[in-house]
Amino acid sequence: PTDEPAVKILLVEDDKQTSNYIAKGLREHGHVVDQADNGRDGLYLATGEKYDVMIVDRMLPSMDGLSLVKAARTSNVRTPV
């Protein structure tokens, strides 16, 4: 962990092993990570919470990553992806 302020990250990845691996590494560096395993839940979190950055897989169940980002932008979410 560093003395840098924590970054709040939304991680949207349907492969549980990959998602947990990425989240673990980010948390070890002091970041706060919320995880979603499908596009619908990812969009719900993206539009309902404030994140510093989103990490979004392109191929997701229920809504692909590009559609998620487009819908988030339509809802005025300007979080970097």
PDB file of N, CA, C and O in Angstrom:
ATOM      1  N   PRO A   1       0.833  -1.206   0.000  1.00  0.00           N
ATOM      2  CA  PRO A   1       0.000   0.000   0.000  1.00  0.00           C
ATOM      3  C   PRO A   1       0.869   1.258   0.000  1.00  0.00           C
ATOM      4  O   PRO A   1       1.936   1.291   0.590  1.00  0.00           O
ATOM      5  N   THR A   2       0.364   2.269  -0.648  1.00  0.00           N
ATOM      6  CA  THR A   2       1.082   3.533  -0.728  1.00  0.00           C
ATOM      7  C   THR A   2       0.370   4.584   0.103  1.00  0.00           C
ATOM      8  O   THR A   2      -0.690   4.332   0.669  1.00  0.00           O
ATOM      9  N   ASP A   3       0.944   5.779   0.153  1.00  0.00           N
ATOM     10  CA  ASP A   3       0.314   6.885   0.860  1.00  0.00           C
ATOM     11  C   ASP A   3      -0.649   7.642  -0.044  1.00  0.00           C
ATOM     12  O   ASP A   3      -1.225   8.637   0.365  1.00  0.00           O
ATOM     13  N   GLU A   4      -0.792   7.185  -1.268  1.00  0.00           N
ATOM     14  CA  GLU A   4      -1.728   7.816  -2.207  1.00  0.00           C
ATOM     15  C   GLU A   4      -3.159   7.582  -1.732  1.00  0.00           C
ATOM     16  O   GLU A   4      -3.450   6.559  -1.124  1.00  0.00           O
ATOM     17  N   PRO A   5      -4.068   8.504  -2.033  1.00  0.00           N
ATOM     18  CA  PRO A   5      -5.464   8.266  -1.657  1.00  0.00           C
ATOM     19  C   PRO A   5      -6.039   7.088  -2.438  1.00  0.00           C
ATOM     20  O   PRO A   5      -5.635   6.833  -3.571  1.00  0.00           O
ATOM     21  N   ALA A   6      -6.955   6.377  -1.818  1.00  0.00           N
ATOM     22  CA  ALA A   6      -7.582   5.225  -2.470  1.00  0.00           C
ATOM     23  C   ALA A   6      -8.371   5.675  -3.686  1.00  0.00           C
ATOM     24  O   ALA A   6      -9.015   6.727  -3.674  1.00  0.00           O
ATOM     25  N   VAL A   7      -8.308   4.877  -4.728  1.00  0.00           N
ATOM     26  CA  VAL A   7      -9.097   5.105  -5.929  1.00  0.00           C
ATOM     27  C   VAL A   7     -10.283   4.152  -5.857  1.00  0.00           C
ATOM     28  O   VAL A   7     -10.125   2.970  -5.568  1.00  0.00           O
ATOM     29  N   LYS A   8     -11.491   4.677  -6.108  1.00  0.00           N
ATOM     30  CA  LYS A   8     -12.687   3.834  -6.108  1.00  0.00           C
ATOM     31  C   LYS A   8     -12.908   3.329  -7.538  1.00  0.00           C
ATOM     32  O   LYS A   8     -13.103   4.116  -8.464  1.00  0.00           O
ATOM     33  N   ILE A   9     -12.867   2.000  -7.682  1.00  0.00           N
ATOM     34  CA  ILE A   9     -12.884   1.367  -9.000  1.00  0.00           C
ATOM     35  C   ILE A   9     -14.076   0.441  -9.138  1.00  0.00           C
ATOM     36  O   ILE A   9     -14.371  -0.344  -8.240  1.00  0.00           O
ATOM     37  N   LEU A  10     -14.736   0.529 -10.298  1.00  0.00           N
ATOM     38  CA  LEU A  10     -15.771  -0.445 -10.652  1.00  0.00           C
ATOM     39  C   LEU A  10     -15.153  -1.420 -11.637  1.00  0.00           C
ATOM     40  O   LEU A  10     -14.658  -1.026 -12.701  1.00  0.00           O
ATOM     41  N   LEU A  11     -15.163  -2.696 -11.280  1.00  0.00           N
ATOM     42  CA  LEU A  11     -14.631  -3.769 -12.122  1.00  0.00           C
ATOM     43  C   LEU A  11     -15.787  -4.626 -12.605  1.00  0.00           C
ATOM     44  O   LEU A  11     -16.492  -5.229 -11.797  1.00  0.00           O
ATOM     45  N   VAL A  12     -15.996  -4.666 -13.918  1.00  0.00           N
ATOM     46  CA  VAL A  12     -17.076  -5.458 -14.500  1.00  0.00           C
ATOM     47  C   VAL A  12     -16.439  -6.545 -15.358  1.00  0.00           C
ATOM     48  O   VAL A  12     -15.911  -6.282 -16.444  1.00  0.00           O
ATOM     49  N   GLU A  13     -16.464  -7.760 -14.843  1.00  0.00           N
ATOM     50  CA  GLU A  13     -15.807  -8.914 -15.488  1.00  0.00           C
ATOM     51  C   GLU A  13     -16.590 -10.156 -15.112  1.00  0.00           C
ATOM     52  O   GLU A  13     -16.839 -10.392 -13.931  1.00  0.00           O
ATOM     53  N   ASP A  14     -16.995 -10.939 -16.108  1.00  0.00           N
ATOM     54  CA  ASP A  14     -17.823 -12.112 -15.829  1.00  0.00           C
ATOM     55  C   ASP A  14     -17.018 -13.351 -15.449  1.00  0.00           C
ATOM     56  O   ASP A  14     -17.568 -14.283 -14.861  1.00  0.00           O
ATOM     57  N   ASP A  15     -15.726 -13.380 -15.740  1.00  0.00           N
ATOM     58  CA  ASP A  15     -14.912 -14.519 -15.331  1.00  0.00           C
ATOM     59  C   ASP A  15     -14.485 -14.296 -13.881  1.00  0.00           C
ATOM     60  O   ASP A  15     -13.691 -13.400 -13.580  1.00  0.00           O
ATOM     61  N   LYS A  16     -15.055 -15.093 -12.986  1.00  0.00           N
ATOM     62  CA  LYS A  16     -14.865 -14.893 -11.546  1.00  0.00           C
ATOM     63  C   LYS A  16     -13.389 -14.929 -11.141  1.00  0.00           C
ATOM     64  O   LYS A  16     -12.925 -14.099 -10.358  1.00  0.00           O
ATOM     65  N   GLN A  17     -12.635 -15.886 -11.680  1.00  0.00           N
ATOM     66  CA  GLN A  17     -11.222 -16.014 -11.333  1.00  0.00           C
ATOM     67  C   GLN A  17     -10.439 -14.767 -11.764  1.00  0.00           C
ATOM     68  O   GLN A  17      -9.639 -14.225 -11.001  1.00  0.00           O
ATOM     69  N   THR A  18     -10.681 -14.305 -12.977  1.00  0.00           N
ATOM     70  CA  THR A  18     -10.012 -13.105 -13.480  1.00  0.00           C
ATOM     71  C   THR A  18     -10.401 -11.885 -12.652  1.00  0.00           C
ATOM     72  O   THR A  18      -9.553 -11.092 -12.243  1.00  0.00           O
ATOM     73  N   SER A  19     -11.694 -11.740 -12.393  1.00  0.00           N
ATOM     74  CA  SER A  19     -12.190 -10.612 -11.617  1.00  0.00           C
ATOM     75  C   SER A  19     -11.576 -10.573 -10.225  1.00  0.00           C
ATOM     76  O   SER A  19     -11.102  -9.527  -9.759  1.00  0.00           O
ATOM     77  N   ASN A  20     -11.569 -11.715  -9.552  1.00  0.00           N
ATOM     78  CA  ASN A  20     -11.011 -11.770  -8.200  1.00  0.00           C
ATOM     79  C   ASN A  20      -9.509 -11.496  -8.196  1.00  0.00           C
ATOM     80  O   ASN A  20      -8.992 -10.851  -7.281  1.00  0.00           O
ATOM     81  N   TYR A  21      -8.801 -11.974  -9.220  1.00  0.00           N
ATOM     82  CA  TYR A  21      -7.361 -11.746  -9.328  1.00  0.00           C
ATOM     83  C   TYR A  21      -7.054 -10.247  -9.483  1.00  0.00           C
ATOM     84  O   TYR A  21      -6.188  -9.700  -8.797  1.00  0.00           O
ATOM     85  N   ILE A  22      -7.783  -9.601 -10.387  1.00  0.00           N
ATOM     86  CA  ILE A  22      -7.587  -8.157 -10.614  1.00  0.00           C
ATOM     87  C   ILE A  22      -7.957  -7.372  -9.360  1.00  0.00           C
ATOM     88  O   ILE A  22      -7.211  -6.493  -8.916  1.00  0.00           O
ATOM     89  N   ALA A  23      -9.112  -7.695  -8.771  1.00  0.00           N
ATOM     90  CA  ALA A  23      -9.581  -6.983  -7.580  1.00  0.00           C
ATOM     91  C   ALA A  23      -8.592  -7.139  -6.427  1.00  0.00           C
ATOM     92  O   ALA A  23      -8.297  -6.176  -5.711  1.00  0.00           O
ATOM     93  N   LYS A  24      -8.055  -8.334  -6.248  1.00  0.00           N
ATOM     94  CA  LYS A  24      -7.102  -8.588  -5.169  1.00  0.00           C
ATOM     95  C   LYS A  24      -5.871  -7.699  -5.332  1.00  0.00           C
ATOM     96  O   LYS A  24      -5.412  -7.065  -4.374  1.00  0.00           O
ATOM     97  N   GLY A  25      -5.341  -7.641  -6.536  1.00  0.00           N
ATOM     98  CA  GLY A  25      -4.170  -6.809  -6.788  1.00  0.00           C
ATOM     99  C   GLY A  25      -4.446  -5.330  -6.545  1.00  0.00           C
ATOM    100  O   GLY A  25      -3.630  -4.629  -5.942  1.00  0.00           O
ATOM    101  N   LEU A  26      -5.597  -4.864  -6.985  1.00  0.00           N
ATOM    102  CA  LEU A  26      -5.946  -3.461  -6.782  1.00  0.00           C
ATOM    103  C   LEU A  26      -6.126  -3.156  -5.297  1.00  0.00           C
ATOM    104  O   LEU A  26      -5.667  -2.118  -4.808  1.00  0.00           O
ATOM    105  N   ARG A  27      -6.775  -4.062  -4.579  1.00  0.00           N
ATOM    106  CA  ARG A  27      -6.987  -3.855  -3.132  1.00  0.00           C
ATOM    107  C   ARG A  27      -5.663  -3.883  -2.376  1.00  0.00           C
ATOM    108  O   ARG A  27      -5.496  -3.142  -1.413  1.00  0.00           O
ATOM    109  N   GLU A  28      -4.740  -4.731  -2.806  1.00  0.00           N
ATOM    110  CA  GLU A  28      -3.422  -4.783  -2.166  1.00  0.00           C
ATOM    111  C   GLU A  28      -2.686  -3.448  -2.289  1.00  0.00           C
ATOM    112  O   GLU A  28      -1.826  -3.131  -1.480  1.00  0.00           O
ATOM    113  N   HIS A  29      -3.049  -2.661  -3.290  1.00  0.00           N
ATOM    114  CA  HIS A  29      -2.453  -1.335  -3.473  1.00  0.00           C
ATOM    115  C   HIS A  29      -3.317  -0.242  -2.848  1.00  0.00           C
ATOM    116  O   HIS A  29      -3.112   0.949  -3.121  1.00  0.00           O
ATOM    117  N   GLY A  30      -4.296  -0.649  -2.038  1.00  0.00           N
ATOM    118  CA  GLY A  30      -5.080   0.308  -1.269  1.00  0.00           C
ATOM    119  C   GLY A  30      -6.313   0.869  -1.941  1.00  0.00           C
ATOM    120  O   GLY A  30      -6.929   1.794  -1.422  1.00  0.00           O
ATOM    121  N   HIS A  31      -6.685   0.314  -3.084  1.00  0.00           N
ATOM    122  CA  HIS A  31      -7.848   0.824  -3.787  1.00  0.00           C
ATOM    123  C   HIS A  31      -9.131   0.146  -3.303  1.00  0.00           C
ATOM    124  O   HIS A  31      -9.100  -0.964  -2.771  1.00  0.00           O
ATOM    125  N   VAL A  32     -10.239   0.821  -3.514  1.00  0.00           N
ATOM    126  CA  VAL A  32     -11.556   0.288  -3.191  1.00  0.00           C
ATOM    127  C   VAL A  32     -12.150  -0.250  -4.489  1.00  0.00           C
ATOM    128  O   VAL A  32     -12.210   0.474  -5.491  1.00  0.00           O
ATOM    129  N   VAL A  33     -12.573  -1.517  -4.495  1.00  0.00           N
ATOM    130  CA  VAL A  33     -13.052  -2.152  -5.727  1.00  0.00           C
ATOM    131  C   VAL A  33     -14.441  -2.731  -5.515  1.00  0.00           C
ATOM    132  O   VAL A  33     -14.662  -3.524  -4.594  1.00  0.00           O
ATOM    133  N   ASP A  34     -15.389  -2.318  -6.355  1.00  0.00           N
ATOM    134  CA  ASP A  34     -16.701  -2.948  -6.428  1.00  0.00           C
ATOM    135  C   ASP A  34     -16.695  -3.819  -7.676  1.00  0.00           C
ATOM    136  O   ASP A  34     -16.190  -3.399  -8.726  1.00  0.00           O
ATOM    137  N   GLN A  35     -17.263  -5.030  -7.563  1.00  0.00           N
ATOM    138  CA  GLN A  35     -17.254  -5.965  -8.683  1.00  0.00           C
ATOM    139  C   GLN A  35     -18.676  -6.277  -9.143  1.00  0.00           C
ATOM    140  O   GLN A  35     -19.584  -6.396  -8.323  1.00  0.00           O
ATOM    141  N   ALA A  36     -18.835  -6.405 -10.455  1.00  0.00           N
ATOM    142  CA  ALA A  36     -20.078  -6.872 -11.061  1.00  0.00           C
ATOM    143  C   ALA A  36     -19.697  -7.934 -12.083  1.00  0.00           C
ATOM    144  O   ALA A  36     -18.639  -7.855 -12.706  1.00  0.00           O
ATOM    145  N   ASP A  37     -20.562  -8.953 -12.236  1.00  0.00           N
ATOM    146  CA  ASP A  37     -20.232 -10.047 -13.156  1.00  0.00           C
ATOM    147  C   ASP A  37     -21.088 -10.069 -14.417  1.00  0.00           C
ATOM    148  O   ASP A  37     -21.072 -11.026 -15.169  1.00  0.00           O
ATOM    149  N   ASN A  38     -21.843  -8.982 -14.656  1.00  0.00           N
ATOM    150  CA  ASN A  38     -22.601  -8.880 -15.902  1.00  0.00           C
ATOM    151  C   ASN A  38     -22.849  -7.408 -16.205  1.00  0.00           C
ATOM    152  O   ASN A  38     -22.703  -6.545 -15.334  1.00  0.00           O
ATOM    153  N   GLY A  39     -23.195  -7.130 -17.434  1.00  0.00           N
ATOM    154  CA  GLY A  39     -23.370  -5.753 -17.874  1.00  0.00           C
ATOM    155  C   GLY A  39     -24.502  -5.028 -17.174  1.00  0.00           C
ATOM    156  O   GLY A  39     -24.374  -3.845 -16.838  1.00  0.00           O
ATOM    157  N   ARG A  40     -25.596  -5.695 -16.948  1.00  0.00           N
ATOM    158  CA  ARG A  40     -26.749  -5.064 -16.294  1.00  0.00           C
ATOM    159  C   ARG A  40     -26.387  -4.579 -14.897  1.00  0.00           C
ATOM    160  O   ARG A  40     -26.649  -3.437 -14.523  1.00  0.00           O
ATOM    161  N   ASP A  41     -25.768  -5.458 -14.105  1.00  0.00           N
ATOM    162  CA  ASP A  41     -25.376  -5.074 -12.751  1.00  0.00           C
ATOM    163  C   ASP A  41     -24.280  -4.008 -12.776  1.00  0.00           C
ATOM    164  O   ASP A  41     -24.252  -3.108 -11.931  1.00  0.00           O
ATOM    165  N   GLY A  42     -23.380  -4.101 -13.749  1.00  0.00           N
ATOM    166  CA  GLY A  42     -22.342  -3.094 -13.895  1.00  0.00           C
ATOM    167  C   GLY A  42     -22.928  -1.716 -14.173  1.00  0.00           C
ATOM    168  O   GLY A  42     -22.504  -0.719 -13.587  1.00  0.00           O
ATOM    169  N   LEU A  43     -23.930  -1.661 -15.048  1.00  0.00           N
ATOM    170  CA  LEU A  43     -24.587  -0.388 -15.357  1.00  0.00           C
ATOM    171  C   LEU A  43     -25.300   0.155 -14.125  1.00  0.00           C
ATOM    172  O   LEU A  43     -25.242   1.356 -13.836  1.00  0.00           O
ATOM    173  N   TYR A  44     -25.954  -0.726 -13.374  1.00  0.00           N
ATOM    174  CA  TYR A  44     -26.643  -0.315 -12.149  1.00  0.00           C
ATOM    175  C   TYR A  44     -25.657   0.346 -11.187  1.00  0.00           C
ATOM    176  O   TYR A  44     -25.918   1.429 -10.649  1.00  0.00           O
ATOM    177  N   LEU A  45     -24.509  -0.285 -10.987  1.00  0.00           N
ATOM    178  CA  LEU A  45     -23.501   0.291 -10.096  1.00  0.00           C
ATOM    179  C   LEU A  45     -22.915   1.581 -10.675  1.00  0.00           C
ATOM    180  O   LEU A  45     -22.725   2.571  -9.952  1.00  0.00           O
ATOM    181  N   ALA A  46     -22.622   1.578 -11.967  1.00  0.00           N
ATOM    182  CA  ALA A  46     -22.007   2.745 -12.611  1.00  0.00           C
ATOM    183  C   ALA A  46     -22.890   3.986 -12.508  1.00  0.00           C
ATOM    184  O   ALA A  46     -22.382   5.103 -12.373  1.00  0.00           O
ATOM    185  N   THR A  47     -24.195   3.789 -12.584  1.00  0.00           N
ATOM    186  CA  THR A  47     -25.113   4.927 -12.550  1.00  0.00           C
ATOM    187  C   THR A  47     -25.573   5.272 -11.135  1.00  0.00           C
ATOM    188  O   THR A  47     -26.134   6.332 -10.914  1.00  0.00           O
ATOM    189  N   GLY A  48     -25.320   4.389 -10.181  1.00  0.00           N
ATOM    190  CA  GLY A  48     -25.788   4.625  -8.821  1.00  0.00           C
ATOM    191  C   GLY A  48     -24.708   5.020  -7.833  1.00  0.00           C
ATOM    192  O   GLY A  48     -24.998   5.462  -6.726  1.00  0.00           O
ATOM    193  N   GLU A  49     -23.448   4.852  -8.225  1.00  0.00           N
ATOM    194  CA  GLU A  49     -22.318   5.159  -7.349  1.00  0.00           C
ATOM    195  C   GLU A  49     -21.359   6.080  -8.090  1.00  0.00           C
ATOM    196  O   GLU A  49     -21.405   6.189  -9.307  1.00  0.00           O
ATOM    197  N   LYS A  50     -20.460   6.711  -7.340  1.00  0.00           N
ATOM    198  CA  LYS A  50     -19.426   7.559  -7.942  1.00  0.00           C
ATOM    199  C   LYS A  50     -18.110   6.777  -7.940  1.00  0.00           C
ATOM    200  O   LYS A  50     -17.639   6.346  -6.897  1.00  0.00           O
ATOM    201  N   TYR A  51     -17.537   6.567  -9.121  1.00  0.00           N
ATOM    202  CA  TYR A  51     -16.270   5.853  -9.265  1.00  0.00           C
ATOM    203  C   TYR A  51     -15.227   6.768  -9.894  1.00  0.00           C
ATOM    204  O   TYR A  51     -15.560   7.654 -10.676  1.00  0.00           O
ATOM    205  N   ASP A  52     -13.971   6.507  -9.557  1.00  0.00           N
ATOM    206  CA  ASP A  52     -12.875   7.249 -10.165  1.00  0.00           C
ATOM    207  C   ASP A  52     -12.508   6.660 -11.524  1.00  0.00           C
ATOM    208  O   ASP A  52     -12.030   7.377 -12.406  1.00  0.00           O
ATOM    209  N   VAL A  53     -12.726   5.352 -11.675  1.00  0.00           N
ATOM    210  CA  VAL A  53     -12.416   4.667 -12.927  1.00  0.00           C
ATOM    211  C   VAL A  53     -13.248   3.384 -13.009  1.00  0.00           C
ATOM    212  O   VAL A  53     -13.610   2.812 -11.979  1.00  0.00           O
ATOM    213  N   MET A  54     -13.553   2.972 -14.243  1.00  0.00           N
ATOM    214  CA  MET A  54     -14.250   1.703 -14.470  1.00  0.00           C
ATOM    215  C   MET A  54     -13.367   0.826 -15.346  1.00  0.00           C
ATOM    216  O   MET A  54     -12.793   1.301 -16.324  1.00  0.00           O
ATOM    217  N   ILE A  55     -13.286  -0.448 -14.985  1.00  0.00           N
ATOM    218  CA  ILE A  55     -12.608  -1.452 -15.805  1.00  0.00           C
ATOM    219  C   ILE A  55     -13.713  -2.381 -16.296  1.00  0.00           C
ATOM    220  O   ILE A  55     -14.370  -3.047 -15.490  1.00  0.00           O
ATOM    221  N   VAL A  56     -13.944  -2.405 -17.598  1.00  0.00           N
ATOM    222  CA  VAL A  56     -15.107  -3.108 -18.149  1.00  0.00           C
ATOM    223  C   VAL A  56     -14.675  -4.088 -19.230  1.00  0.00           C
ATOM    224  O   VAL A  56     -14.040  -3.703 -20.220  1.00  0.00           O
ATOM    225  N   ASP A  57     -15.037  -5.351 -19.055  1.00  0.00           N
ATOM    226  CA  ASP A  57     -14.814  -6.381 -20.074  1.00  0.00           C
ATOM    227  C   ASP A  57     -15.728  -6.077 -21.260  1.00  0.00           C
ATOM    228  O   ASP A  57     -16.813  -5.520 -21.092  1.00  0.00           O
ATOM    229  N   ARG A  58     -15.319  -6.432 -22.447  1.00  0.00           N
ATOM    230  CA  ARG A  58     -16.167  -6.179 -23.622  1.00  0.00           C
ATOM    231  C   ARG A  58     -17.257  -7.222 -23.777  1.00  0.00           C
ATOM    232  O   ARG A  58     -18.381  -6.904 -24.161  1.00  0.00           O
ATOM    233  N   MET A  59     -16.938  -8.481 -23.498  1.00  0.00           N
ATOM    234  CA  MET A  59     -17.920  -9.553 -23.689  1.00  0.00           C
ATOM    235  C   MET A  59     -18.481  -9.955 -22.327  1.00  0.00           C
ATOM    236  O   MET A  59     -17.815 -10.632 -21.551  1.00  0.00           O
ATOM    237  N   LEU A  60     -19.705  -9.498 -22.056  1.00  0.00           N
ATOM    238  CA  LEU A  60     -20.366  -9.740 -20.773  1.00  0.00           C
ATOM    239  C   LEU A  60     -21.763 -10.291 -21.004  1.00  0.00           C
ATOM    240  O   LEU A  60     -22.401  -9.981 -22.005  1.00  0.00           O
ATOM    241  N   PRO A  61     -22.273 -11.067 -20.044  1.00  0.00           N
ATOM    242  CA  PRO A  61     -23.662 -11.498 -20.138  1.00  0.00           C
ATOM    243  C   PRO A  61     -24.616 -10.327 -19.877  1.00  0.00           C
ATOM    244  O   PRO A  61     -24.256  -9.381 -19.190  1.00  0.00           O
ATOM    245  N   SER A  62     -25.784 -10.389 -20.444  1.00  0.00           N
ATOM    246  CA  SER A  62     -26.921  -9.469 -20.289  1.00  0.00           C
ATOM    247  C   SER A  62     -26.738  -8.119 -20.972  1.00  0.00           C
ATOM    248  O   SER A  62     -27.705  -7.527 -21.412  1.00  0.00           O
ATOM    249  N   MET A  63     -25.513  -7.622 -21.096  1.00  0.00           N
ATOM    250  CA  MET A  63     -25.229  -6.377 -21.806  1.00  0.00           C
ATOM    251  C   MET A  63     -23.722  -6.325 -22.015  1.00  0.00           C
ATOM    252  O   MET A  63     -22.964  -6.440 -21.060  1.00  0.00           O
ATOM    253  N   ASP A  64     -23.291  -6.175 -23.268  1.00  0.00           N
ATOM    254  CA  ASP A  64     -21.845  -6.166 -23.514  1.00  0.00           C
ATOM    255  C   ASP A  64     -21.217  -4.875 -22.983  1.00  0.00           C
ATOM    256  O   ASP A  64     -21.914  -3.893 -22.687  1.00  0.00           O
ATOM    257  N   GLY A  65     -19.910  -4.890 -22.838  1.00  0.00           N
ATOM    258  CA  GLY A  65     -19.198  -3.774 -22.240  1.00  0.00           C
ATOM    259  C   GLY A  65     -19.371  -2.456 -22.978  1.00  0.00           C
ATOM    260  O   GLY A  65     -19.511  -1.400 -22.355  1.00  0.00           O
ATOM    261  N   LEU A  66     -19.361  -2.484 -24.306  1.00  0.00           N
ATOM    262  CA  LEU A  66     -19.533  -1.244 -25.069  1.00  0.00           C
ATOM    263  C   LEU A  66     -20.928  -0.667 -24.857  1.00  0.00           C
ATOM    264  O   LEU A  66     -21.082   0.552 -24.721  1.00  0.00           O
ATOM    265  N   SER A  67     -21.944  -1.519 -24.799  1.00  0.00           N
ATOM    266  CA  SER A  67     -23.308  -1.048 -24.536  1.00  0.00           C
ATOM    267  C   SER A  67     -23.422  -0.475 -23.130  1.00  0.00           C
ATOM    268  O   SER A  67     -24.115   0.524 -22.904  1.00  0.00           O
ATOM    269  N   LEU A  68     -22.734  -1.094 -22.189  1.00  0.00           N
ATOM    270  CA  LEU A  68     -22.728  -0.592 -20.811  1.00  0.00           C
ATOM    271  C   LEU A  68     -22.148   0.823 -20.776  1.00  0.00           C
ATOM    272  O   LEU A  68     -22.739   1.733 -20.190  1.00  0.00           O
ATOM    273  N   VAL A  69     -21.008   1.015 -21.415  1.00  0.00           N
ATOM    274  CA  VAL A  69     -20.373   2.334 -21.415  1.00  0.00           C
ATOM    275  C   VAL A  69     -21.259   3.356 -22.126  1.00  0.00           C
ATOM    276  O   VAL A  69     -21.437   4.479 -21.645  1.00  0.00           O
ATOM    277  N   LYS A  70     -21.835   2.971 -23.245  1.00  0.00           N
ATOM    278  CA  LYS A  70     -22.715   3.884 -23.979  1.00  0.00           C
ATOM    279  C   LYS A  70     -23.923   4.283 -23.123  1.00  0.00           C
ATOM    280  O   LYS A  70     -24.281   5.461 -23.059  1.00  0.00           O
ATOM    281  N   ALA A  71     -24.535   3.313 -22.446  1.00  0.00           N
ATOM    282  CA  ALA A  71     -25.684   3.606 -21.590  1.00  0.00           C
ATOM    283  C   ALA A  71     -25.276   4.483 -20.401  1.00  0.00           C
ATOM    284  O   ALA A  71     -26.007   5.387 -20.008  1.00  0.00           O
ATOM    285  N   ALA A  72     -24.098   4.238 -19.855  1.00  0.00           N
ATOM    286  CA  ALA A  72     -23.603   5.051 -18.751  1.00  0.00           C
ATOM    287  C   ALA A  72     -23.398   6.493 -19.229  1.00  0.00           C
ATOM    288  O   ALA A  72     -23.764   7.439 -18.528  1.00  0.00           O
ATOM    289  N   ARG A  73     -22.808   6.663 -20.407  1.00  0.00           N
ATOM    290  CA  ARG A  73     -22.594   8.008 -20.957  1.00  0.00           C
ATOM    291  C   ARG A  73     -23.927   8.715 -21.195  1.00  0.00           C
ATOM    292  O   ARG A  73     -24.047   9.915 -20.950  1.00  0.00           O
ATOM    293  N   THR A  74     -24.916   7.991 -21.678  1.00  0.00           N
ATOM    294  CA  THR A  74     -26.246   8.550 -21.899  1.00  0.00           C
ATOM    295  C   THR A  74     -26.850   9.040 -20.572  1.00  0.00           C
ATOM    296  O   THR A  74     -27.615  10.002 -20.547  1.00  0.00           O
ATOM    297  N   SER A  75     -26.470   8.375 -19.477  1.00  0.00           N
ATOM    298  CA  SER A  75     -26.943   8.754 -18.143  1.00  0.00           C
ATOM    299  C   SER A  75     -26.005   9.770 -17.479  1.00  0.00           C
ATOM    300  O   SER A  75     -26.044   9.965 -16.269  1.00  0.00           O
ATOM    301  N   ASN A  76     -25.158  10.411 -18.287  1.00  0.00           N
ATOM    302  CA  ASN A  76     -24.225  11.442 -17.828  1.00  0.00           C
ATOM    303  C   ASN A  76     -23.148  10.946 -16.870  1.00  0.00           C
ATOM    304  O   ASN A  76     -22.624  11.715 -16.073  1.00  0.00           O
ATOM    305  N   VAL A  77     -22.810   9.676 -16.950  1.00  0.00           N
ATOM    306  CA  VAL A  77     -21.683   9.136 -16.183  1.00  0.00           C
ATOM    307  C   VAL A  77     -20.437   9.392 -17.036  1.00  0.00           C
ATOM    308  O   VAL A  77     -20.339   8.881 -18.142  1.00  0.00           O
ATOM    309  N   ARG A  78     -19.505  10.148 -16.508  1.00  0.00           N
ATOM    310  CA  ARG A  78     -18.307  10.524 -17.263  1.00  0.00           C
ATOM    311  C   ARG A  78     -17.041   9.867 -16.698  1.00  0.00           C
ATOM    312  O   ARG A  78     -15.928  10.293 -16.977  1.00  0.00           O
ATOM    313  N   THR A  79     -17.223   8.820 -15.926  1.00  0.00           N
ATOM    314  CA  THR A  79     -16.099   8.091 -15.332  1.00  0.00           C
ATOM    315  C   THR A  79     -15.180   7.547 -16.424  1.00  0.00           C
ATOM    316  O   THR A  79     -15.656   6.947 -17.381  1.00  0.00           O
ATOM    317  N   PRO A  80     -13.866   7.755 -16.303  1.00  0.00           N
ATOM    318  CA  PRO A  80     -12.946   7.176 -17.283  1.00  0.00           C
ATOM    319  C   PRO A  80     -13.043   5.643 -17.307  1.00  0.00           C
ATOM    320  O   PRO A  80     -13.249   5.022 -16.268  1.00  0.00           O
ATOM    321  N   VAL A  81     -12.873   5.088 -18.505  1.00  0.00           N
ATOM    322  CA  VAL A  81     -12.947   3.626 -18.684  1.00  0.00           C
ATOM    323  C   VAL A  81     -11.609   3.149 -19.190  1.00  0.00           C
ATOM    324  O   VAL A  81     -11.020   3.724 -20.083  1.00  0.00           O
TER     325      VAL A  81
END
